[in-house]
Short mmCIF file of N, CA and C in Angstrom, two decimals:
data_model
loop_
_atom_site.label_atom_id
_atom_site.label_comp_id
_atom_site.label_asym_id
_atom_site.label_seq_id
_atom_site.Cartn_x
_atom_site.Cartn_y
_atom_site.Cartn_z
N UNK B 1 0.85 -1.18 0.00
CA UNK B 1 0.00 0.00 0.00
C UNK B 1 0.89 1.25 0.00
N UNK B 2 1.09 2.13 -0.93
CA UNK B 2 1.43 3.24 -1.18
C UNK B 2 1.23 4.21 -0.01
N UNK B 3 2.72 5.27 0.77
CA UNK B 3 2.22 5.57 1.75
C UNK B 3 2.57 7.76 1.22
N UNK B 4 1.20 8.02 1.69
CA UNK B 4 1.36 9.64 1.70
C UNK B 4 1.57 10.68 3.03
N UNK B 5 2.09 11.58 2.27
CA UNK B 5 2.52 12.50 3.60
C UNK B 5 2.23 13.79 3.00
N UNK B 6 1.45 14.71 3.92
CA UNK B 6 1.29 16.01 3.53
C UNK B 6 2.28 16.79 3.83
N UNK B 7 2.86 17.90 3.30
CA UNK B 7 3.43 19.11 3.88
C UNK B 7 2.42 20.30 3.85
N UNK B 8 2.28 20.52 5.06
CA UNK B 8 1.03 21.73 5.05
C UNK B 8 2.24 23.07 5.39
N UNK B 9 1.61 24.01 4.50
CA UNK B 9 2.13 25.45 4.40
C UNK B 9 0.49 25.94 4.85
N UNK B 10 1.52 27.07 5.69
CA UNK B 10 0.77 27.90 6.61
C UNK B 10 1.25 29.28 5.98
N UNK B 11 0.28 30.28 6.37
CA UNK B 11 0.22 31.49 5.81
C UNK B 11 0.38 32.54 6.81
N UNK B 12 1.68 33.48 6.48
CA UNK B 12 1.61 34.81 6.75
C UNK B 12 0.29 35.65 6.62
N UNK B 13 -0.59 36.22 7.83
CA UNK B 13 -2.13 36.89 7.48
C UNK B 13 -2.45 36.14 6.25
N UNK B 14 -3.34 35.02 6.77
CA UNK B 14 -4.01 34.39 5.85
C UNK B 14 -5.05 34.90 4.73
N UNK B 15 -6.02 35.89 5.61
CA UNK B 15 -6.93 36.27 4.45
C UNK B 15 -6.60 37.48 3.47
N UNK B 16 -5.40 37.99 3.76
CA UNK B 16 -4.67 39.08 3.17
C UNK B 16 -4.10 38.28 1.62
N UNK B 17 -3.14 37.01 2.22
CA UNK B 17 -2.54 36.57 1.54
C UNK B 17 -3.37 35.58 0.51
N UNK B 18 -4.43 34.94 0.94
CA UNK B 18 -5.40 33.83 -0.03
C UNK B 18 -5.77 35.42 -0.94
N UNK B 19 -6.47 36.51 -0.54
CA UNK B 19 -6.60 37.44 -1.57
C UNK B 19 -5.91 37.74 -2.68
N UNK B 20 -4.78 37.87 -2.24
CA UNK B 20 -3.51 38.41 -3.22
C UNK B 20 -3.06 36.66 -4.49
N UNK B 21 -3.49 36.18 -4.06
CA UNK B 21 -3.01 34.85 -4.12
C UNK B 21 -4.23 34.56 -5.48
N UNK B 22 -4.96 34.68 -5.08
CA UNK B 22 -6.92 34.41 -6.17
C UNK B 22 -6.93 35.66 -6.82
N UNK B 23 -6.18 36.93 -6.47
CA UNK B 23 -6.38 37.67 -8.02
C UNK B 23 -4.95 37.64 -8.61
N UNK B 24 -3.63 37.36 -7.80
CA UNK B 24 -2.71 36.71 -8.57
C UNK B 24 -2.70 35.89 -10.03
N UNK B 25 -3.68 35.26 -9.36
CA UNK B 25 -4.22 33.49 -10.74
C UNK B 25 -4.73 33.98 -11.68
N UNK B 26 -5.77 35.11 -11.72
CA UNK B 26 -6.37 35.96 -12.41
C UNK B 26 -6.09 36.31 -13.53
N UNK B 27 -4.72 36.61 -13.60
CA UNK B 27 -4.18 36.89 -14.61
C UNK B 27 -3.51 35.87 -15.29
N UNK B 28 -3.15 36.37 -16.76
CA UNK B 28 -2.90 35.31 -17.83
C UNK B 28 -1.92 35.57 -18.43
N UNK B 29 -0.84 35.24 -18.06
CA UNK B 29 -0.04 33.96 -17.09
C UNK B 29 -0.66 34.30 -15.80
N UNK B 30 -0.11 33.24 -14.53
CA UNK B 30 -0.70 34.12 -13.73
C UNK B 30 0.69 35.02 -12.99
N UNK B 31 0.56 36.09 -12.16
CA UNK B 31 1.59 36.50 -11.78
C UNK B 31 1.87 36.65 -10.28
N UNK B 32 2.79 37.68 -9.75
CA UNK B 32 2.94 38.05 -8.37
C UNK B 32 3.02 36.61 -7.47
N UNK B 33 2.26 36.76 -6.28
CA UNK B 33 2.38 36.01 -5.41
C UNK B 33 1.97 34.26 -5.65
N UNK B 34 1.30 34.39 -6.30
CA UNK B 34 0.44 33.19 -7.21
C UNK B 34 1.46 32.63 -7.33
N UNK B 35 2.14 32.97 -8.52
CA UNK B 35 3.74 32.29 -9.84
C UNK B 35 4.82 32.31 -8.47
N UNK B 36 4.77 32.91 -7.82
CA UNK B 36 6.20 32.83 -6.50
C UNK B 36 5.46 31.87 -6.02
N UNK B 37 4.46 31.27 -5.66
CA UNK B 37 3.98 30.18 -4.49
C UNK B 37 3.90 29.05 -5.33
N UNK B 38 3.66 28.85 -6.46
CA UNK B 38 3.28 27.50 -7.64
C UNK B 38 4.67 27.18 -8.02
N UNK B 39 5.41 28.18 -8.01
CA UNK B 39 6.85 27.86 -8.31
C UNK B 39 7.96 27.46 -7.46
N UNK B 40 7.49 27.66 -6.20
CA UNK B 40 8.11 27.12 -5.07
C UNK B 40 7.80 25.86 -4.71
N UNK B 41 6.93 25.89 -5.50
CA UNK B 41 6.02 23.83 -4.94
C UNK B 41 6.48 23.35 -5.96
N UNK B 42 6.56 23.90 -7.34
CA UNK B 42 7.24 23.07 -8.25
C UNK B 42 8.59 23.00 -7.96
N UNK B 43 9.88 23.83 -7.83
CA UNK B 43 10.60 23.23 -6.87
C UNK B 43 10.82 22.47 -5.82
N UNK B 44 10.23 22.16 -5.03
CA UNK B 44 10.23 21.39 -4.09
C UNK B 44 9.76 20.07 -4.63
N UNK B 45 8.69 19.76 -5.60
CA UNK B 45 8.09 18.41 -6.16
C UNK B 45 9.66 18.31 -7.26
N UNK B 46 10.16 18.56 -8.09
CA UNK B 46 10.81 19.28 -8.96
C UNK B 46 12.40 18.19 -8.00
N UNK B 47 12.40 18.29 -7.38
CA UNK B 47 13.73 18.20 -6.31
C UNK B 47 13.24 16.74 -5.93
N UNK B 48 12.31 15.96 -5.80
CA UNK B 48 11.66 14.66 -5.08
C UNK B 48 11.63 14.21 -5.92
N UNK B 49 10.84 14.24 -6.93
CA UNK B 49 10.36 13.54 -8.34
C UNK B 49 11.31 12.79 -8.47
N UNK B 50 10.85 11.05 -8.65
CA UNK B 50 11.63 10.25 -9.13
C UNK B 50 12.04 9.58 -8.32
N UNK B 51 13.19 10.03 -7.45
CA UNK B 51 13.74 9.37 -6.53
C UNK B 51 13.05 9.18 -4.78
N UNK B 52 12.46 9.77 -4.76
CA UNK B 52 11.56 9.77 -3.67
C UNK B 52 10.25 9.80 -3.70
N UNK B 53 9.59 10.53 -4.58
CA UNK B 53 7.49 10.33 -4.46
C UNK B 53 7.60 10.32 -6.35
N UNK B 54 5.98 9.41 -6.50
CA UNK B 54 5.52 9.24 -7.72
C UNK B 54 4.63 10.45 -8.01
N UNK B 55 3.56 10.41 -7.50
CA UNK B 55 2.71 11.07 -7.78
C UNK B 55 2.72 12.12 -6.70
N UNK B 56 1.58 13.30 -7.00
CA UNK B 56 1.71 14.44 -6.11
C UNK B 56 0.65 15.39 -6.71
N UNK B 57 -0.16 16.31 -5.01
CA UNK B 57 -0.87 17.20 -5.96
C UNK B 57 -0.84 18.30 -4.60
N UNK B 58 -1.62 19.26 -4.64
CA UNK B 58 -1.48 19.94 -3.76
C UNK B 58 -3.15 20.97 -4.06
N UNK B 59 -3.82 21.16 -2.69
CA UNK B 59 -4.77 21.95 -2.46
C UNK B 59 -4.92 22.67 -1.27
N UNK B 60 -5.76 23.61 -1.48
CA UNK B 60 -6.42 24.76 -0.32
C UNK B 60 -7.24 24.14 0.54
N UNK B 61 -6.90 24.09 1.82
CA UNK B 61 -8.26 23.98 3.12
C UNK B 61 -8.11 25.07 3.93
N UNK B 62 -9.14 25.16 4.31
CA UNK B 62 -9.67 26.21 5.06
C UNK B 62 -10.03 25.60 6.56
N UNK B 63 -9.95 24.25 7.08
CA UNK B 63 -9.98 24.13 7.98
C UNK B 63 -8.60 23.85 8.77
N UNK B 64 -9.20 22.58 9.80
CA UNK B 64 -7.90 22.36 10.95
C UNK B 64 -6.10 22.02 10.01
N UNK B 65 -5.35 22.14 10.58
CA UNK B 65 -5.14 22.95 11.54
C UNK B 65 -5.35 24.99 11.22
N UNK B 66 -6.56 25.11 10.81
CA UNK B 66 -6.28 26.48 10.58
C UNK B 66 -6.15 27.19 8.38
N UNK B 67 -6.50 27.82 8.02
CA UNK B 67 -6.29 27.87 6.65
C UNK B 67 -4.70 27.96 5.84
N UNK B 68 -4.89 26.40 5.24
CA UNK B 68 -3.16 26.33 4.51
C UNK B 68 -3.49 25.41 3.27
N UNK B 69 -2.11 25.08 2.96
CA UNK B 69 -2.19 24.35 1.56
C UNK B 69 -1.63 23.17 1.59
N UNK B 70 -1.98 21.87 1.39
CA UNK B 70 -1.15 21.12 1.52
C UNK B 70 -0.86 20.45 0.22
N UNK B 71 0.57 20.00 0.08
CA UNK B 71 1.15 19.52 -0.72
C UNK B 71 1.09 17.71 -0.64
N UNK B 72 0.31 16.81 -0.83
CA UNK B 72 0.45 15.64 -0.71
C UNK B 72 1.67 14.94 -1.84
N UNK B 73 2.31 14.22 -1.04
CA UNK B 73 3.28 13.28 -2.07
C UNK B 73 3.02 11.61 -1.47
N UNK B 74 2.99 11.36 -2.79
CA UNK B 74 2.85 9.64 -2.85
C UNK B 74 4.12 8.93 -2.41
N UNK B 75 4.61 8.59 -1.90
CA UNK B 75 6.34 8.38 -1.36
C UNK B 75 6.62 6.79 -1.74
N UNK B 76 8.29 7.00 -2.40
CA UNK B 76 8.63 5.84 -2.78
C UNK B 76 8.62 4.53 -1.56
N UNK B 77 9.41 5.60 -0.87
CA UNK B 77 9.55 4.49 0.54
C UNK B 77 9.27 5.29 1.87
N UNK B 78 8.28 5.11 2.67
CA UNK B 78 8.04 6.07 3.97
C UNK B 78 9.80 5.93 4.40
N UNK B 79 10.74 5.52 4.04
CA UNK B 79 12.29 5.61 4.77
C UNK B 79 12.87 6.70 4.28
N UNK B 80 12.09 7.59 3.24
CA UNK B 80 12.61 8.54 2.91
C UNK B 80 12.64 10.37 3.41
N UNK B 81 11.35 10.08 4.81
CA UNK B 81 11.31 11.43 5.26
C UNK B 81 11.88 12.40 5.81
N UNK B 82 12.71 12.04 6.28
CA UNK B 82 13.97 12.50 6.54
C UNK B 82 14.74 13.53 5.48
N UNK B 83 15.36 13.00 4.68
CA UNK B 83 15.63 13.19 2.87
C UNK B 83 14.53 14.42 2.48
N UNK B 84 13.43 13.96 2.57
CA UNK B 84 12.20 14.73 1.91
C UNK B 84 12.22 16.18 2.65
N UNK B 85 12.40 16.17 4.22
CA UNK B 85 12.19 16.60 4.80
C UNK B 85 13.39 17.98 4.05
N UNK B 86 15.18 17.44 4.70
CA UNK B 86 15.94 18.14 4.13
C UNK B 86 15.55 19.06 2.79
N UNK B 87 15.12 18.33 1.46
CA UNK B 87 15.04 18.59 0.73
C UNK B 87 14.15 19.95 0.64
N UNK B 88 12.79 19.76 1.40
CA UNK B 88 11.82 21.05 1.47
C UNK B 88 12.95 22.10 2.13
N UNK B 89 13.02 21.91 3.29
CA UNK B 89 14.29 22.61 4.00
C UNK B 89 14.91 23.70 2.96
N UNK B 90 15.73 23.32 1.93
CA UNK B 90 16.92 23.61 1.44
C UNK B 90 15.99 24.48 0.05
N UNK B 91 14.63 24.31 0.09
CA UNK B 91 14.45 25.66 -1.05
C UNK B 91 13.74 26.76 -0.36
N UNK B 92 14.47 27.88 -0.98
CA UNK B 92 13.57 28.98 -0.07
C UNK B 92 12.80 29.24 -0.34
N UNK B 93 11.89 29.38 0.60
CA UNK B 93 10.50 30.36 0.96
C UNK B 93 9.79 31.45 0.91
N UNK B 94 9.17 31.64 -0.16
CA UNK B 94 8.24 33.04 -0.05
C UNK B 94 7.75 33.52 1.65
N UNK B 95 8.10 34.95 1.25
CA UNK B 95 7.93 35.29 2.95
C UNK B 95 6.57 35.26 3.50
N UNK B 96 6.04 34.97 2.36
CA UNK B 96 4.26 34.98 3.18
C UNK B 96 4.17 33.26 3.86
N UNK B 97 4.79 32.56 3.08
CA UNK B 97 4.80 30.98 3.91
C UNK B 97 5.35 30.98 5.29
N UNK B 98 4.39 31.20 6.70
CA UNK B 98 4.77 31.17 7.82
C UNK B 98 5.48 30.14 8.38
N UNK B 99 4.80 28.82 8.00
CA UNK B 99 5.52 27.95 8.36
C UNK B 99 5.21 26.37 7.22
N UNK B 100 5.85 25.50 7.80
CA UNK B 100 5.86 24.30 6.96
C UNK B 100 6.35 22.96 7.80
N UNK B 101 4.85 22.22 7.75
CA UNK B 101 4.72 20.98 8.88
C UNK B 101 4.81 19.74 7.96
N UNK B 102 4.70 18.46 8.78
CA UNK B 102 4.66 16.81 7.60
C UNK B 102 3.95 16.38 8.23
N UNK B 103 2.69 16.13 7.74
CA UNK B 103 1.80 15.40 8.31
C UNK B 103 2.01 13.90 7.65
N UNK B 104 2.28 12.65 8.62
CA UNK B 104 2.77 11.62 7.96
C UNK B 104 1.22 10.57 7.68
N UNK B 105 1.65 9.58 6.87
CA UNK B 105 0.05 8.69 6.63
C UNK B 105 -0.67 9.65 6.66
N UNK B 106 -1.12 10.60 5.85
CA UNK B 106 -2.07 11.25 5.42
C UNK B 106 -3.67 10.85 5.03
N UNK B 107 -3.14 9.43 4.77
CA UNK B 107 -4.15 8.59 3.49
C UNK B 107 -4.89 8.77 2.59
N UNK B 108 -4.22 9.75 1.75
CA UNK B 108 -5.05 9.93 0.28
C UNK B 108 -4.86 9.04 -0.57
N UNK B 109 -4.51 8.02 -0.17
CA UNK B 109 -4.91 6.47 -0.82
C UNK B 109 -6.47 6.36 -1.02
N UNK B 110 -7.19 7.11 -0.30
CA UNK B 110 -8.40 6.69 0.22
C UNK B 110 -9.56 7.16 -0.65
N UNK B 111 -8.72 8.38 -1.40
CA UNK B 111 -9.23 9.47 -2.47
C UNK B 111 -9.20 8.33 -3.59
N UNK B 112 -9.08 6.92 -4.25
CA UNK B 112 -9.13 6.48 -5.31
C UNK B 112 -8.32 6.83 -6.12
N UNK B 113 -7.48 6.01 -7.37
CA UNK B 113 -6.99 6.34 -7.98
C UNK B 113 -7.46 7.30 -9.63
N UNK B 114 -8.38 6.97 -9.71
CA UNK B 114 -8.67 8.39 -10.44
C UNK B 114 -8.82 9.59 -10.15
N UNK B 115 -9.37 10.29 -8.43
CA UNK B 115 -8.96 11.06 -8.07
C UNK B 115 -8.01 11.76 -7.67
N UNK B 116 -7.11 10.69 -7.40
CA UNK B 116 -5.61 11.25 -7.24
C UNK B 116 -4.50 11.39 -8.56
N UNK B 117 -5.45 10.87 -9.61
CA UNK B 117 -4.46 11.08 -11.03
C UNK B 117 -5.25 12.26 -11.34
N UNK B 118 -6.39 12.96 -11.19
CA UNK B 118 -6.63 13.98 -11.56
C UNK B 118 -6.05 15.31 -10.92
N UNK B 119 -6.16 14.86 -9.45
CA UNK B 119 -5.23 15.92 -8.75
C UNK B 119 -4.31 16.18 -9.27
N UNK B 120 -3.33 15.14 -9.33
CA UNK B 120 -2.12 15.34 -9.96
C UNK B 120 -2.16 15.63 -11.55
N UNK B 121 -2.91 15.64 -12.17
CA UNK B 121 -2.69 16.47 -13.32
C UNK B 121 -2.96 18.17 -13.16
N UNK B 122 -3.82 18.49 -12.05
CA UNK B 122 -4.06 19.72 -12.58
C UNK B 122 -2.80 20.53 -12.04
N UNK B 123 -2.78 19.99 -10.80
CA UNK B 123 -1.28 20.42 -9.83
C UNK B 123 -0.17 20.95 -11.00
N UNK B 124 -0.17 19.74 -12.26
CA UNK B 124 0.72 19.87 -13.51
C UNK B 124 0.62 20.76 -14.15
N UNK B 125 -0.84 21.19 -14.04
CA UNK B 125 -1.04 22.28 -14.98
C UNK B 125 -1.03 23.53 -14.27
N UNK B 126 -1.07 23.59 -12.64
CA UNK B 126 -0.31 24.84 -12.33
C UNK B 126 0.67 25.24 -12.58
N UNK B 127 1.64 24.26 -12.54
CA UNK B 127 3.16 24.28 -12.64
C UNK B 127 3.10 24.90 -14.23
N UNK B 128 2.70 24.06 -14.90
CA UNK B 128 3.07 24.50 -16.40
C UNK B 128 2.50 26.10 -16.66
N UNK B 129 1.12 26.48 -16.14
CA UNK B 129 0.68 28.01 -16.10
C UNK B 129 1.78 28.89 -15.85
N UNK B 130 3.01 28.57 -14.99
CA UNK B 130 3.42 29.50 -14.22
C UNK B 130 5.19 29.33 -15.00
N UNK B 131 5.27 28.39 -15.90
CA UNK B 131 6.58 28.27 -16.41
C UNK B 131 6.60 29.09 -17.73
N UNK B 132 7.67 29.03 -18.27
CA UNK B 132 7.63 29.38 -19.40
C UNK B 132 7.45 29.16 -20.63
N UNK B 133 6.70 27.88 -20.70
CA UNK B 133 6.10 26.86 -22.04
C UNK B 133 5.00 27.92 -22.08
N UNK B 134 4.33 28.12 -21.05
CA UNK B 134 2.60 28.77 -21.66
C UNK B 134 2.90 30.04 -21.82
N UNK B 135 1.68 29.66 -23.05
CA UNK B 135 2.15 30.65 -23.51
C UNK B 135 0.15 30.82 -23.79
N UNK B 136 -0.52 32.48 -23.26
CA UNK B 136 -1.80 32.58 -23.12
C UNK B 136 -2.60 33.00 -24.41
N UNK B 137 -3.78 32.49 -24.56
CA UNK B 137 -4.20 32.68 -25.65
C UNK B 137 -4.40 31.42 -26.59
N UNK B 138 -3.63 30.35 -26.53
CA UNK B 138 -3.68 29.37 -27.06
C UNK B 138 -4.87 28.64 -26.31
N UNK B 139 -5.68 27.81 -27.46
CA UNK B 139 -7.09 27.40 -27.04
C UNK B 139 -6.91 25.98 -26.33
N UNK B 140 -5.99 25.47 -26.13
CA UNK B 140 -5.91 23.83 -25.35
C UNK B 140 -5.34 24.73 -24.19
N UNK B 141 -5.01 26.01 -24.40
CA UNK B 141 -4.39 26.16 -22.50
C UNK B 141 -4.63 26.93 -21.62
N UNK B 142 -6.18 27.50 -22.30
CA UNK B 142 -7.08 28.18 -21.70
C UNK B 142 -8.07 27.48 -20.60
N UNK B 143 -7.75 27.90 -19.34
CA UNK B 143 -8.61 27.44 -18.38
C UNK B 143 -10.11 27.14 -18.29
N UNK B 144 -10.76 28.33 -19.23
CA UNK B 144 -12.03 28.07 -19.53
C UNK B 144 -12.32 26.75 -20.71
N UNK B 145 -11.47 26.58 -21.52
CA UNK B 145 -11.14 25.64 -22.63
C UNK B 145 -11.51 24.50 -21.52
N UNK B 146 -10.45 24.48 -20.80
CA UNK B 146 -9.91 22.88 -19.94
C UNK B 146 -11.24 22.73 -18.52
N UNK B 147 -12.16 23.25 -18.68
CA UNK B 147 -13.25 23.50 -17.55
C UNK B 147 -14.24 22.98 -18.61
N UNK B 148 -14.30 23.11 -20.03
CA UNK B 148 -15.55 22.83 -20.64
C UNK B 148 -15.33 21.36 -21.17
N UNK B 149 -13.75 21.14 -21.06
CA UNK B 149 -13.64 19.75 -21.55
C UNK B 149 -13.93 18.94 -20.56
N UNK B 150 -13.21 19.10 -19.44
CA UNK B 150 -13.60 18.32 -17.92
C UNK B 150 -15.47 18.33 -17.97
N UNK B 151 -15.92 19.49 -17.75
CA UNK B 151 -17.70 19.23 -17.74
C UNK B 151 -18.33 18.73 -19.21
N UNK B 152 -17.67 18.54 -19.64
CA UNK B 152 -18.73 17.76 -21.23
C UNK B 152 -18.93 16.41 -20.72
N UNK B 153 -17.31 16.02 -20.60
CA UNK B 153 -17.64 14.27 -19.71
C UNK B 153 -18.55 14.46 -18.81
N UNK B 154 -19.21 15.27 -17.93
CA UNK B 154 -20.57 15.34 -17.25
C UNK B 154 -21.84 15.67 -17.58
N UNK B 155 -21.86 15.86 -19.04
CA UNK B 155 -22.85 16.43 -19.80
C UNK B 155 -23.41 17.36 -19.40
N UNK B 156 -22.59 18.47 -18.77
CA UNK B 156 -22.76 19.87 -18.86
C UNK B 156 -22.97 21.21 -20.04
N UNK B 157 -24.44 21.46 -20.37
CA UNK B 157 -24.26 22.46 -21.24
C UNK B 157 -23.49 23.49 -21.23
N UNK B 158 -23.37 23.96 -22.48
CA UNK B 158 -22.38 25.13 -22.84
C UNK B 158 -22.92 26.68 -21.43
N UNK B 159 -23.95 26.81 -21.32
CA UNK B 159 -24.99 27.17 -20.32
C UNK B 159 -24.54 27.63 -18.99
N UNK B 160 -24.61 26.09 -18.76
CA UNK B 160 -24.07 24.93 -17.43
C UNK B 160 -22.74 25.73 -17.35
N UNK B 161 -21.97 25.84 -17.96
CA UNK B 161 -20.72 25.75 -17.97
C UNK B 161 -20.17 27.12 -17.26
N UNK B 162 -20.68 27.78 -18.56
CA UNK B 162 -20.74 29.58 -18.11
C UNK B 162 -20.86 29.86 -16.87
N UNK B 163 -22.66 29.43 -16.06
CA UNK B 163 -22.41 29.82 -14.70
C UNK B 163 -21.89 28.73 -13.93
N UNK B 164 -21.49 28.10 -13.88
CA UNK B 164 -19.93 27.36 -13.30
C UNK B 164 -18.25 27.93 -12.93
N UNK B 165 -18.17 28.54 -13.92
CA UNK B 165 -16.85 29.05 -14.03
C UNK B 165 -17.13 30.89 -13.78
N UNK B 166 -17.96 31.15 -13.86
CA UNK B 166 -18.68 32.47 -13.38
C UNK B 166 -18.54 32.94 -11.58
N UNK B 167 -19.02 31.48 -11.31
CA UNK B 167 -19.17 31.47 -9.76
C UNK B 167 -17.85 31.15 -9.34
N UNK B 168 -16.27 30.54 -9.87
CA UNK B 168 -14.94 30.45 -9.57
C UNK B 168 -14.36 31.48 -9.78
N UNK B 169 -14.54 32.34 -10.71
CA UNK B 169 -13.51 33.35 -11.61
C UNK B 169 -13.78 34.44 -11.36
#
């Protein structure tokens, strides 16, 4: 059984910073604090990949311990936390990231494996938003594009769709 471990990032003034952070994304690329925080996780995944975790995704909670983000990684061998640990360690930190914990056995095993391959794709497609391949304007790498393809497989009208991404954006 595949074992996960979160790293939860905690926030400098949280509701200051989730603000700056959601109109960061906003923009196309996205910029500011957004591209400094997506790019620091892609470093850190970026640095593991391969030799230590397979898969990986990372999301927003708003609850315990408090509002943060956690980074889940699928780990080659739980003998590696230590290593993992160093490794987060050794990239620096945007100053709004207060702090940075490991929550071990996480069990997002539990999330199914199609949910956790979807996580981990979009996680991919933060990373890629924020590098220098995208390039905006192109119609496969438009967010609204990749929201109408995901809801068609649900047979969501064109409609449907609009106020969907209306109520995120």
């Amino acid at each position: 059984m595949p074992n996960w471990i979160h790293l939860n990032f905690s926030f400098e003034d949280y509701p200051v910073t989730s603000n700056k952070l959601h109109d960061d994304l906003k923009q196309d690329p996205p910029t500011g604090s957004y591209k400094e925080f997506v790019s620091y996780v892609k470093k850190i995944v970026d640095g593991l990949r391969g030799s230590f975790i397979s898969r990986y995704f990372f999301l927003f909670e708003g609850d315990s311990p408090g509002p943060h983000l956690f980074l889940a990684l699928e780990l080659n061998s739980h003998e590696h936390v230590k290593e993992i640990e160093s490794t987060v360690n050794g990239v620096e930190r945007p100053d709004f990231v207060a702090s940075i914990d490991v929550k071990p056995n996480s069990g997002d095993e539990s999330n199914g494996e199609a949910a956790i391959d979807f996580f981990h794709a979009t996680t991919n497609y933060a990373f890629f938003r924020v590098g220098p391949a995208y390039k905006p304007g192109y119609e496969n790498n438009d967010p609204t594009k990749l929201v109408h393809c995901f809801c068609n497989q649900l047979f969501f009208s064109r409609e449907r769709e609009r106020t969907l991404h209306s109520k995120f954006l």
